Short mmCIF file of C-alpha atoms in Angstrom, two decimals:
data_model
loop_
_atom_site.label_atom_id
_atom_site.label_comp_id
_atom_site.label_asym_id
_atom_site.label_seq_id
_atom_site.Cartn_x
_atom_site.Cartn_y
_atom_site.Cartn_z
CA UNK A 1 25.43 12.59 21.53
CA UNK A 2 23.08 9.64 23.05
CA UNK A 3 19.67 12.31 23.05
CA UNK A 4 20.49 12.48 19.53
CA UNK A 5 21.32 8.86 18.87
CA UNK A 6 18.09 8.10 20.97
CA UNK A 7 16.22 10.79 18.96
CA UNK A 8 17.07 9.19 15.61
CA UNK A 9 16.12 5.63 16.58
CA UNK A 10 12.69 7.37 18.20
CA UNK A 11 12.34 8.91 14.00
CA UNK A 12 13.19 5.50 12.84
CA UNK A 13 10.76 3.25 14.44
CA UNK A 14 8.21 5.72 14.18
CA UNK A 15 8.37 5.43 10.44
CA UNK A 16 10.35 8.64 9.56
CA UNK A 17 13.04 8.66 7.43
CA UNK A 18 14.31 10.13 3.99
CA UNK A 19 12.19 9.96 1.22
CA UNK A 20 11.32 6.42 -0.77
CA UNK A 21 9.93 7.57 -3.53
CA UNK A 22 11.74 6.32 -7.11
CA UNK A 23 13.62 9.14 -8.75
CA UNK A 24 11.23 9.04 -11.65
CA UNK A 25 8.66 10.60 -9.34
CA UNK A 26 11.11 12.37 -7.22
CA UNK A 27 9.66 15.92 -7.02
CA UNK A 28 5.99 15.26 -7.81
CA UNK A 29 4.66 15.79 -4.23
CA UNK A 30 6.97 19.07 -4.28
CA UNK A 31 4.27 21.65 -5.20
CA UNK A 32 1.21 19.42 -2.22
CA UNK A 33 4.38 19.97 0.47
CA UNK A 34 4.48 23.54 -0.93
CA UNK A 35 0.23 24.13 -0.72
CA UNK A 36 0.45 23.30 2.56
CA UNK A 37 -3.45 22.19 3.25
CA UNK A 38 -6.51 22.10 1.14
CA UNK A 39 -10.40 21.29 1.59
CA UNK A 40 -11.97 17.76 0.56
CA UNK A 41 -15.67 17.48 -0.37
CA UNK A 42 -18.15 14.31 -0.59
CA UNK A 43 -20.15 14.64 -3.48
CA UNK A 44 -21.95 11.80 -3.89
CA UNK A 45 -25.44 9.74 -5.01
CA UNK A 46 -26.26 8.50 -0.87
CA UNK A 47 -25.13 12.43 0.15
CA UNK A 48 -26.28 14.86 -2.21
CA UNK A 49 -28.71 13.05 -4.48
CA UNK A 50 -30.95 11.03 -2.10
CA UNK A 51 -31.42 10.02 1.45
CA UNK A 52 -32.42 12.20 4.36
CA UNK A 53 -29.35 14.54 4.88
CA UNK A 54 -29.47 17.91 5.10
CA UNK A 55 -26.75 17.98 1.88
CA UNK A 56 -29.51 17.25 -0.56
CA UNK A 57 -31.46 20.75 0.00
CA UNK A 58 -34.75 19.19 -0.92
CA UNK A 59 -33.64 18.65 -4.43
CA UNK A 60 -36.84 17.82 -6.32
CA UNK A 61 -35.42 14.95 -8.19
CA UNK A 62 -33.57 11.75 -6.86
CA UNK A 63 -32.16 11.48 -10.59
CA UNK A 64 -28.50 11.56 -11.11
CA UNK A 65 -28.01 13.20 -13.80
CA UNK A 66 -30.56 16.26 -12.45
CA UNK A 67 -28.49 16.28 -9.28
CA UNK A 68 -24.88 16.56 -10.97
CA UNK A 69 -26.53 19.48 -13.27
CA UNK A 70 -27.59 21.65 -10.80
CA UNK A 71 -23.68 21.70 -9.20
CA UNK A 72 -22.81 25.43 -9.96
CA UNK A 73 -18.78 25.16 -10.49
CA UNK A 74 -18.27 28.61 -10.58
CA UNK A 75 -19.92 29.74 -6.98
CA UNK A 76 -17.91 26.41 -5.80
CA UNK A 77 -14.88 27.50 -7.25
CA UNK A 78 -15.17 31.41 -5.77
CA UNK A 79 -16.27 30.09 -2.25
CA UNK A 80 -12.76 27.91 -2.31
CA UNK A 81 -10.95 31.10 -3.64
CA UNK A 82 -12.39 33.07 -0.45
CA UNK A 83 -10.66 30.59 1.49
CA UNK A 84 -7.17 30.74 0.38
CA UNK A 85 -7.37 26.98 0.02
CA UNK A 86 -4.49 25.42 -2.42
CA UNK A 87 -6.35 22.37 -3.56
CA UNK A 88 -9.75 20.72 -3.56
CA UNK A 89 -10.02 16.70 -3.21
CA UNK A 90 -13.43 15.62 -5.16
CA UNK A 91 -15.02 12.50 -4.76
CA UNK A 92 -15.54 11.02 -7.90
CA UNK A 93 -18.14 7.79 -6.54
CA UNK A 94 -18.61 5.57 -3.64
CA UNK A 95 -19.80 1.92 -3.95
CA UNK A 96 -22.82 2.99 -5.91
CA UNK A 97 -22.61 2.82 -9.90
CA UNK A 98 -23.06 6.88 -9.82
CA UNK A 99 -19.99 8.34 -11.04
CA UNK A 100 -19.47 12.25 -11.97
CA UNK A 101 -18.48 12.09 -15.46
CA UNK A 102 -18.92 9.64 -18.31
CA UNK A 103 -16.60 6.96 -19.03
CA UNK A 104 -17.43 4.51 -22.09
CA UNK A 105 -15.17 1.88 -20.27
CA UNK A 106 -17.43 1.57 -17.58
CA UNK A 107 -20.61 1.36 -19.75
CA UNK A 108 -19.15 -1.45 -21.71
CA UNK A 109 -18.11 -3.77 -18.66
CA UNK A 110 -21.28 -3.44 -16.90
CA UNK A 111 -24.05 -2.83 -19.43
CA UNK A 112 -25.14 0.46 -18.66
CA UNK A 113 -26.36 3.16 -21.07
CA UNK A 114 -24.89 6.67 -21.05
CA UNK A 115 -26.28 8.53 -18.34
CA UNK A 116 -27.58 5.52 -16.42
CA UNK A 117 -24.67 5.28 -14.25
CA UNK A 118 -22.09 7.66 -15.17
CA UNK A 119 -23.69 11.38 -15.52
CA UNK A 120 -23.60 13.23 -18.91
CA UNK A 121 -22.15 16.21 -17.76
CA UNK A 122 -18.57 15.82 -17.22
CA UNK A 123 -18.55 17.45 -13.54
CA UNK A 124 -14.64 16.64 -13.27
CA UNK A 125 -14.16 19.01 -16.80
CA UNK A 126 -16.29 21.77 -15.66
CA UNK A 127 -14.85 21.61 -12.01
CA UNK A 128 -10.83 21.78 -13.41
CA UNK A 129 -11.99 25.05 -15.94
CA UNK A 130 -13.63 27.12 -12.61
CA UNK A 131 -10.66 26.17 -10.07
CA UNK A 132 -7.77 26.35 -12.42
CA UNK A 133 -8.42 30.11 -13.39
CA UNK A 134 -8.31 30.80 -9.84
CA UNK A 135 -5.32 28.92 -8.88
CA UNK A 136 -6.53 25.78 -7.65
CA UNK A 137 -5.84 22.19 -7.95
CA UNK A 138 -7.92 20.07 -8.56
CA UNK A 139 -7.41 16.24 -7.08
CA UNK A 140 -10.19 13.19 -6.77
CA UNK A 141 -11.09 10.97 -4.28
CA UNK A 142 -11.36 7.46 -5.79
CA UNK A 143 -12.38 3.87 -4.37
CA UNK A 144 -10.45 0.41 -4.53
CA UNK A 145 -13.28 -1.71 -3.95
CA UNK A 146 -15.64 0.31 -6.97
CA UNK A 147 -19.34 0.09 -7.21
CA UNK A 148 -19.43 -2.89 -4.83
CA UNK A 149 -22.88 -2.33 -3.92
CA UNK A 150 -24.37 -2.28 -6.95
CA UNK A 151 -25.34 -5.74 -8.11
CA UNK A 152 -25.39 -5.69 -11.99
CA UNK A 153 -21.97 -3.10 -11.88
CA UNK A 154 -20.39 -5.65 -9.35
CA UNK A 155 -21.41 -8.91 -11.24
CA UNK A 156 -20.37 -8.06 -14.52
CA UNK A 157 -16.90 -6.80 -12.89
CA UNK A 158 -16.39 -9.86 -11.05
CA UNK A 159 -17.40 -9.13 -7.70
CA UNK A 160 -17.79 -11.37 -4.71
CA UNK A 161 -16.69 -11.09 -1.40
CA UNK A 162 -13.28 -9.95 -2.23
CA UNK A 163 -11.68 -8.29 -5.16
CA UNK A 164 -10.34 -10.91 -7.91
CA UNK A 165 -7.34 -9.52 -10.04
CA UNK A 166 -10.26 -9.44 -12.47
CA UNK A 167 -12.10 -7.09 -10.87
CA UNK A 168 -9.41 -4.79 -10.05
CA UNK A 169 -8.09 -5.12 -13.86
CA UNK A 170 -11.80 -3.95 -14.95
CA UNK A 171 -12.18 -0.78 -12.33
CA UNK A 172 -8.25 0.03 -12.99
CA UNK A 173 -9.67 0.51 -16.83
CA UNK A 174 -12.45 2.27 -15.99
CA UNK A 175 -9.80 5.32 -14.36
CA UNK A 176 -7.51 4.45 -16.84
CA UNK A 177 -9.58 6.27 -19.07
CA UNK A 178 -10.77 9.38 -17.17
CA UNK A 179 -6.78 9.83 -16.63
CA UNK A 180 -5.73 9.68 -20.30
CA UNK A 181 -8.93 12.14 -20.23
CA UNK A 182 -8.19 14.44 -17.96
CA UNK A 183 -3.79 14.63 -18.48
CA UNK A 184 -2.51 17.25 -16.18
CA UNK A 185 -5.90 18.83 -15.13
CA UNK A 186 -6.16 16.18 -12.53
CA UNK A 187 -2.86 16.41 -10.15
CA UNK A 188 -3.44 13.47 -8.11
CA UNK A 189 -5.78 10.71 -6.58
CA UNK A 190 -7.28 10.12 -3.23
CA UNK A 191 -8.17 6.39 -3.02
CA UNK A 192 -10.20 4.91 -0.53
CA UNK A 193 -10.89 1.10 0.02
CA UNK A 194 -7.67 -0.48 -0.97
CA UNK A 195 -7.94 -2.92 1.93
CA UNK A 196 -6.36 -6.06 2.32
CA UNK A 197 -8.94 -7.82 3.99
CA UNK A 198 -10.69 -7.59 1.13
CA UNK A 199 -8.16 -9.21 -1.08
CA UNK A 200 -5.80 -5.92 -2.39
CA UNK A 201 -2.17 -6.74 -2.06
CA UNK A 202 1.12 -5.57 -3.74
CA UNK A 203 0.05 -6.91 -7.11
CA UNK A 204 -3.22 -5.31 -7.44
CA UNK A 205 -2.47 -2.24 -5.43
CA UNK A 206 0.57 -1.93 -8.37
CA UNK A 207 -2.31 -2.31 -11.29
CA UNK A 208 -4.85 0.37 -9.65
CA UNK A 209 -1.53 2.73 -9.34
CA UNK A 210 -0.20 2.02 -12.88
CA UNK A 211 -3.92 3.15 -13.89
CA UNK A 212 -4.34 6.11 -11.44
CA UNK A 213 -0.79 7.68 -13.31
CA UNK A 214 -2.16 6.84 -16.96
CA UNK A 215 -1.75 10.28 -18.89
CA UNK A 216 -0.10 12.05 -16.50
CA UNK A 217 3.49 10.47 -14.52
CA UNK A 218 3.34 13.42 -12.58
CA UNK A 219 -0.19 12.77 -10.75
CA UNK A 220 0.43 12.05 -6.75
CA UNK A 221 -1.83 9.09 -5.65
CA UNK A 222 -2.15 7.58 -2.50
CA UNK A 223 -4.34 4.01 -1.63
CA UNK A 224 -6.22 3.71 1.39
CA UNK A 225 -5.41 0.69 3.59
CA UNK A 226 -5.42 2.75 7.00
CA UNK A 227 -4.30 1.53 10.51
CA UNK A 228 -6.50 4.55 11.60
CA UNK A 229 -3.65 4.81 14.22
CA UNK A 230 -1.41 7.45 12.44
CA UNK A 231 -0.55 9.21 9.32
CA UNK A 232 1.23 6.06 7.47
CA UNK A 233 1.51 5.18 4.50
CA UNK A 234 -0.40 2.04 3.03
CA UNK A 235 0.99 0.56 -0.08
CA UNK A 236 4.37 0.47 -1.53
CA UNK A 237 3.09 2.56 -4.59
CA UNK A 238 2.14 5.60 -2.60
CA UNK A 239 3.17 9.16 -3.13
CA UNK A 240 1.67 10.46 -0.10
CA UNK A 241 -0.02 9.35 3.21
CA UNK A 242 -3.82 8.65 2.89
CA UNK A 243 -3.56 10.33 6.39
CA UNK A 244 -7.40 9.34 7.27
CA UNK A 245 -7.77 10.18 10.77
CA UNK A 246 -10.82 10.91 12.71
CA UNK A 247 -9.41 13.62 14.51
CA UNK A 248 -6.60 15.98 14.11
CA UNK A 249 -3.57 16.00 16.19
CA UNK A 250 -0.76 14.34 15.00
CA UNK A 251 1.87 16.26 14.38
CA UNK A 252 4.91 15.04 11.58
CA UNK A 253 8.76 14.81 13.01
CA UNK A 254 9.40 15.31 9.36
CA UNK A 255 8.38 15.58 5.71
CA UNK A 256 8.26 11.80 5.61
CA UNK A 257 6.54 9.77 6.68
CA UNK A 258 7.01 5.69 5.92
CA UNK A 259 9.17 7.45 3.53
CA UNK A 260 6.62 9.38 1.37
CA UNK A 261 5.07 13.06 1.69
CA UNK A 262 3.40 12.92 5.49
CA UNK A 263 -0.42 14.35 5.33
CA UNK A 264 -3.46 13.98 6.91
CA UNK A 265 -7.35 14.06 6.14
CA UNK A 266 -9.93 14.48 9.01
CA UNK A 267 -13.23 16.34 8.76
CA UNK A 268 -14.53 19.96 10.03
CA UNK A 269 -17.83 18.69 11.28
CA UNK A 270 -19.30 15.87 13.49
CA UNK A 271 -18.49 13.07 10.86
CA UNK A 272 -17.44 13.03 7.46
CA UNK A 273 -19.60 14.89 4.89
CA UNK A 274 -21.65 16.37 7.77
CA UNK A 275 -22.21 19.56 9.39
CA UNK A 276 -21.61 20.82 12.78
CA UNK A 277 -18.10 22.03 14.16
CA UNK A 278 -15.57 20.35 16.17
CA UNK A 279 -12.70 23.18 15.38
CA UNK A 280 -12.31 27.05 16.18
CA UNK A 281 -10.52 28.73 13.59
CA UNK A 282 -7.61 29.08 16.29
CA UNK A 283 -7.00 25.86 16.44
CA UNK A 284 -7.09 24.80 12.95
CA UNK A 285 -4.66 27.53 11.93
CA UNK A 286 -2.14 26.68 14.65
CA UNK A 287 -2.09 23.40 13.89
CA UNK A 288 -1.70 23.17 10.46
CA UNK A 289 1.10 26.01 10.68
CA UNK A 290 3.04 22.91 12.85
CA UNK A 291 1.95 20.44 10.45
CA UNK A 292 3.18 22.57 7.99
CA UNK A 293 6.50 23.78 9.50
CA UNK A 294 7.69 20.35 9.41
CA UNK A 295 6.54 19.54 5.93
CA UNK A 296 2.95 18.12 6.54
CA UNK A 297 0.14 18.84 4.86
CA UNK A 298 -3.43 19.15 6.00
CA UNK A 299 -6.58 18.25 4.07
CA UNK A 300 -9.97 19.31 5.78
CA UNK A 301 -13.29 17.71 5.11
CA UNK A 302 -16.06 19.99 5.03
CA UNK A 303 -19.63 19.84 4.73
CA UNK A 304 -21.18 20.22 0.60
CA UNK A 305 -24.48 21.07 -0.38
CA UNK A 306 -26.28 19.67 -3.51
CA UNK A 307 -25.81 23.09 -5.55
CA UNK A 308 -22.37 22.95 -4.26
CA UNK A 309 -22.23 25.63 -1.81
CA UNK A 310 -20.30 24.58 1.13
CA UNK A 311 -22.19 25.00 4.80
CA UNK A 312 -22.01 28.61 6.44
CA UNK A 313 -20.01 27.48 9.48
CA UNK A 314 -17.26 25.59 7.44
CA UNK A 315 -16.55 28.52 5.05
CA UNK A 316 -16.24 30.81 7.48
CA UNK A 317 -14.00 28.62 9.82
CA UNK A 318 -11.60 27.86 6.47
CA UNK A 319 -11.67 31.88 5.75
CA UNK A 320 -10.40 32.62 9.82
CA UNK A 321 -8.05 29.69 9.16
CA UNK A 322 -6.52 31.51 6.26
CA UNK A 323 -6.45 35.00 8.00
CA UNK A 324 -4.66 33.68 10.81
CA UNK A 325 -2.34 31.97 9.02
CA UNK A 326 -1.85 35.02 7.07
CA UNK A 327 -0.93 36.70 9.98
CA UNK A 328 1.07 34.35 11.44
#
């Protein structure tokens, strides 16, 4: 009777309890829970497009819109099928002003022309049609803090040092639209930079979520202000645990955690977006089988090329992952 008294209080302080989540979205995280772990891929304008990584493959243009054309959907798609993977988090931008997919929103607050900021293809479109005929979800990483470092984007917005309930209205727009867009195609939002430090708190997270939900109630979203420490969650609007770790380990107690859907996100490689390999397919698959046994989930970040073919060693790590899970 006291190791289980003792046992509950441990559960308690530790942030795990029965679910929080308002019955309206009651059930939403149901089918992530069920997927058990996915894959998450930068795709970005400082990763892909220019700079000195190895991701770009020499691409023979720094332009955008050249860059987001060349991404071959359907060879991503297949090499995500191979893996047995349930979903795919795709990152939509990062600070810059280069998005994936036009949005007229965003061209009206900050003055761009179509195509100077947002590409022409619709990336997010094409990448929905090639995983949902295999059985994928498709999910997107979004940013709090928006195209920051971009001067004319982050004036006309209302930038400064922090984010002004101005700001935040403006960016909350901007995915406001690719969400009434997009409906059900997208199943739920990965945001990063929701910080506090930099002036996010319970109003504005609530206007970023109200926006990340627009045309579809049933999209999961989670915000990003991480104590790096554990799996919690950040913000009283979450469905799920950012889970941004730099390592994996952690293990749930339960389902819930902070009293939403317990998950983590770490990365395959040496860093985030990069290659190398920090994980044996051993491992990987024995953890995640914990994880999942007590209703975690597990998103891995792997390495993307500009064409969108994911690096050798990570694809063949996620396929052993999934054959030993298989065989589990």
């Amino acid at each position: 009777m006291i190791r289980t008294i003792l046992l509950f209080l441990l559960i308690s302080t530790q942030g795990y309890a029965q679910s929080r989540i308002p019955p309206e979205r009651a059930g939403n995280t149901d089918w992530f829970q069920k997927a058990g772990w996915g894959v998450f891929v930068h795709y970005l304008h400082k990763v892909q497009c220019a700079g000195q990584r190895i991701t770009t493959m020499d691409g023979d243009s720094t332009d955008w819109n050249k860059c987001v054309n060349e991404f071959d959907t359907e060879k991503f798609a297949e090499q995500i099928k191979s893996t047995g993977a349930a979903y795919v988090i795709f990152t939509m931008q990062q600070r810059t002003r280069h998005l994936i997919a036009p949005n007229k929103t965003y061209d009206k607050i900050t003055g761009y022309k179509p195509g100077e900021a947002c590409s022409k293809r619709d990336l997010v479109e094409d990448l929905y049609t090639s995983l949902h005929k295999r059985g994928i979800k498709l999910m997107l990483y979004w940013t709090g803090d928006g195209p920051r470092d971009d001067e004319k984007a982050a004036k006309a917005m209302g930038y400064t040092e922090k984010v002004s309930t101005q700001y935040v209205q403006h960016w909350a727009d901007v995915v406001a639209e690719y969400g009434e867009r997009y409906k059900g195609k997208v199943a739920g939002w990965w945001v990063d930079g929701c910080y506090d430090y930099i002036g996010y708190n319970k109003e504005k997270w609530a206007i970023m979520a109200k926006a990340l939900r627009a045309g579809n109630s049933k999209r999961i979203i989670a915000l990003n202000n991480p104590k790096m420490t554990s799996s919690n969650s950040s913000t009283p609007d979450d469905d799920y645990t950012t889970g941004e770790q730099n390592k994996f380990g952690e293990v749930p107690l339960s389902r819930w955690r902070d009293g939403v859907q317990w998950h983590i996100l770490s990365y395959l490689g040496n860093d985030w977006c990069s290659p190398g390999l920090r994980y044996n397919p051993g491992f990987m698959a024995d953890y995640i089988r914990k994880c999942n046994l007590a209703g975690g989930v597990v998103t891995m970040d792997v390495c993307l090329f500009r064409d969108g073919t994911i690096e050798t060693s990570h694809l063949e790590t996620l396929r052993g992952i999934n054959r030993r899970l298989k065989a589990l």
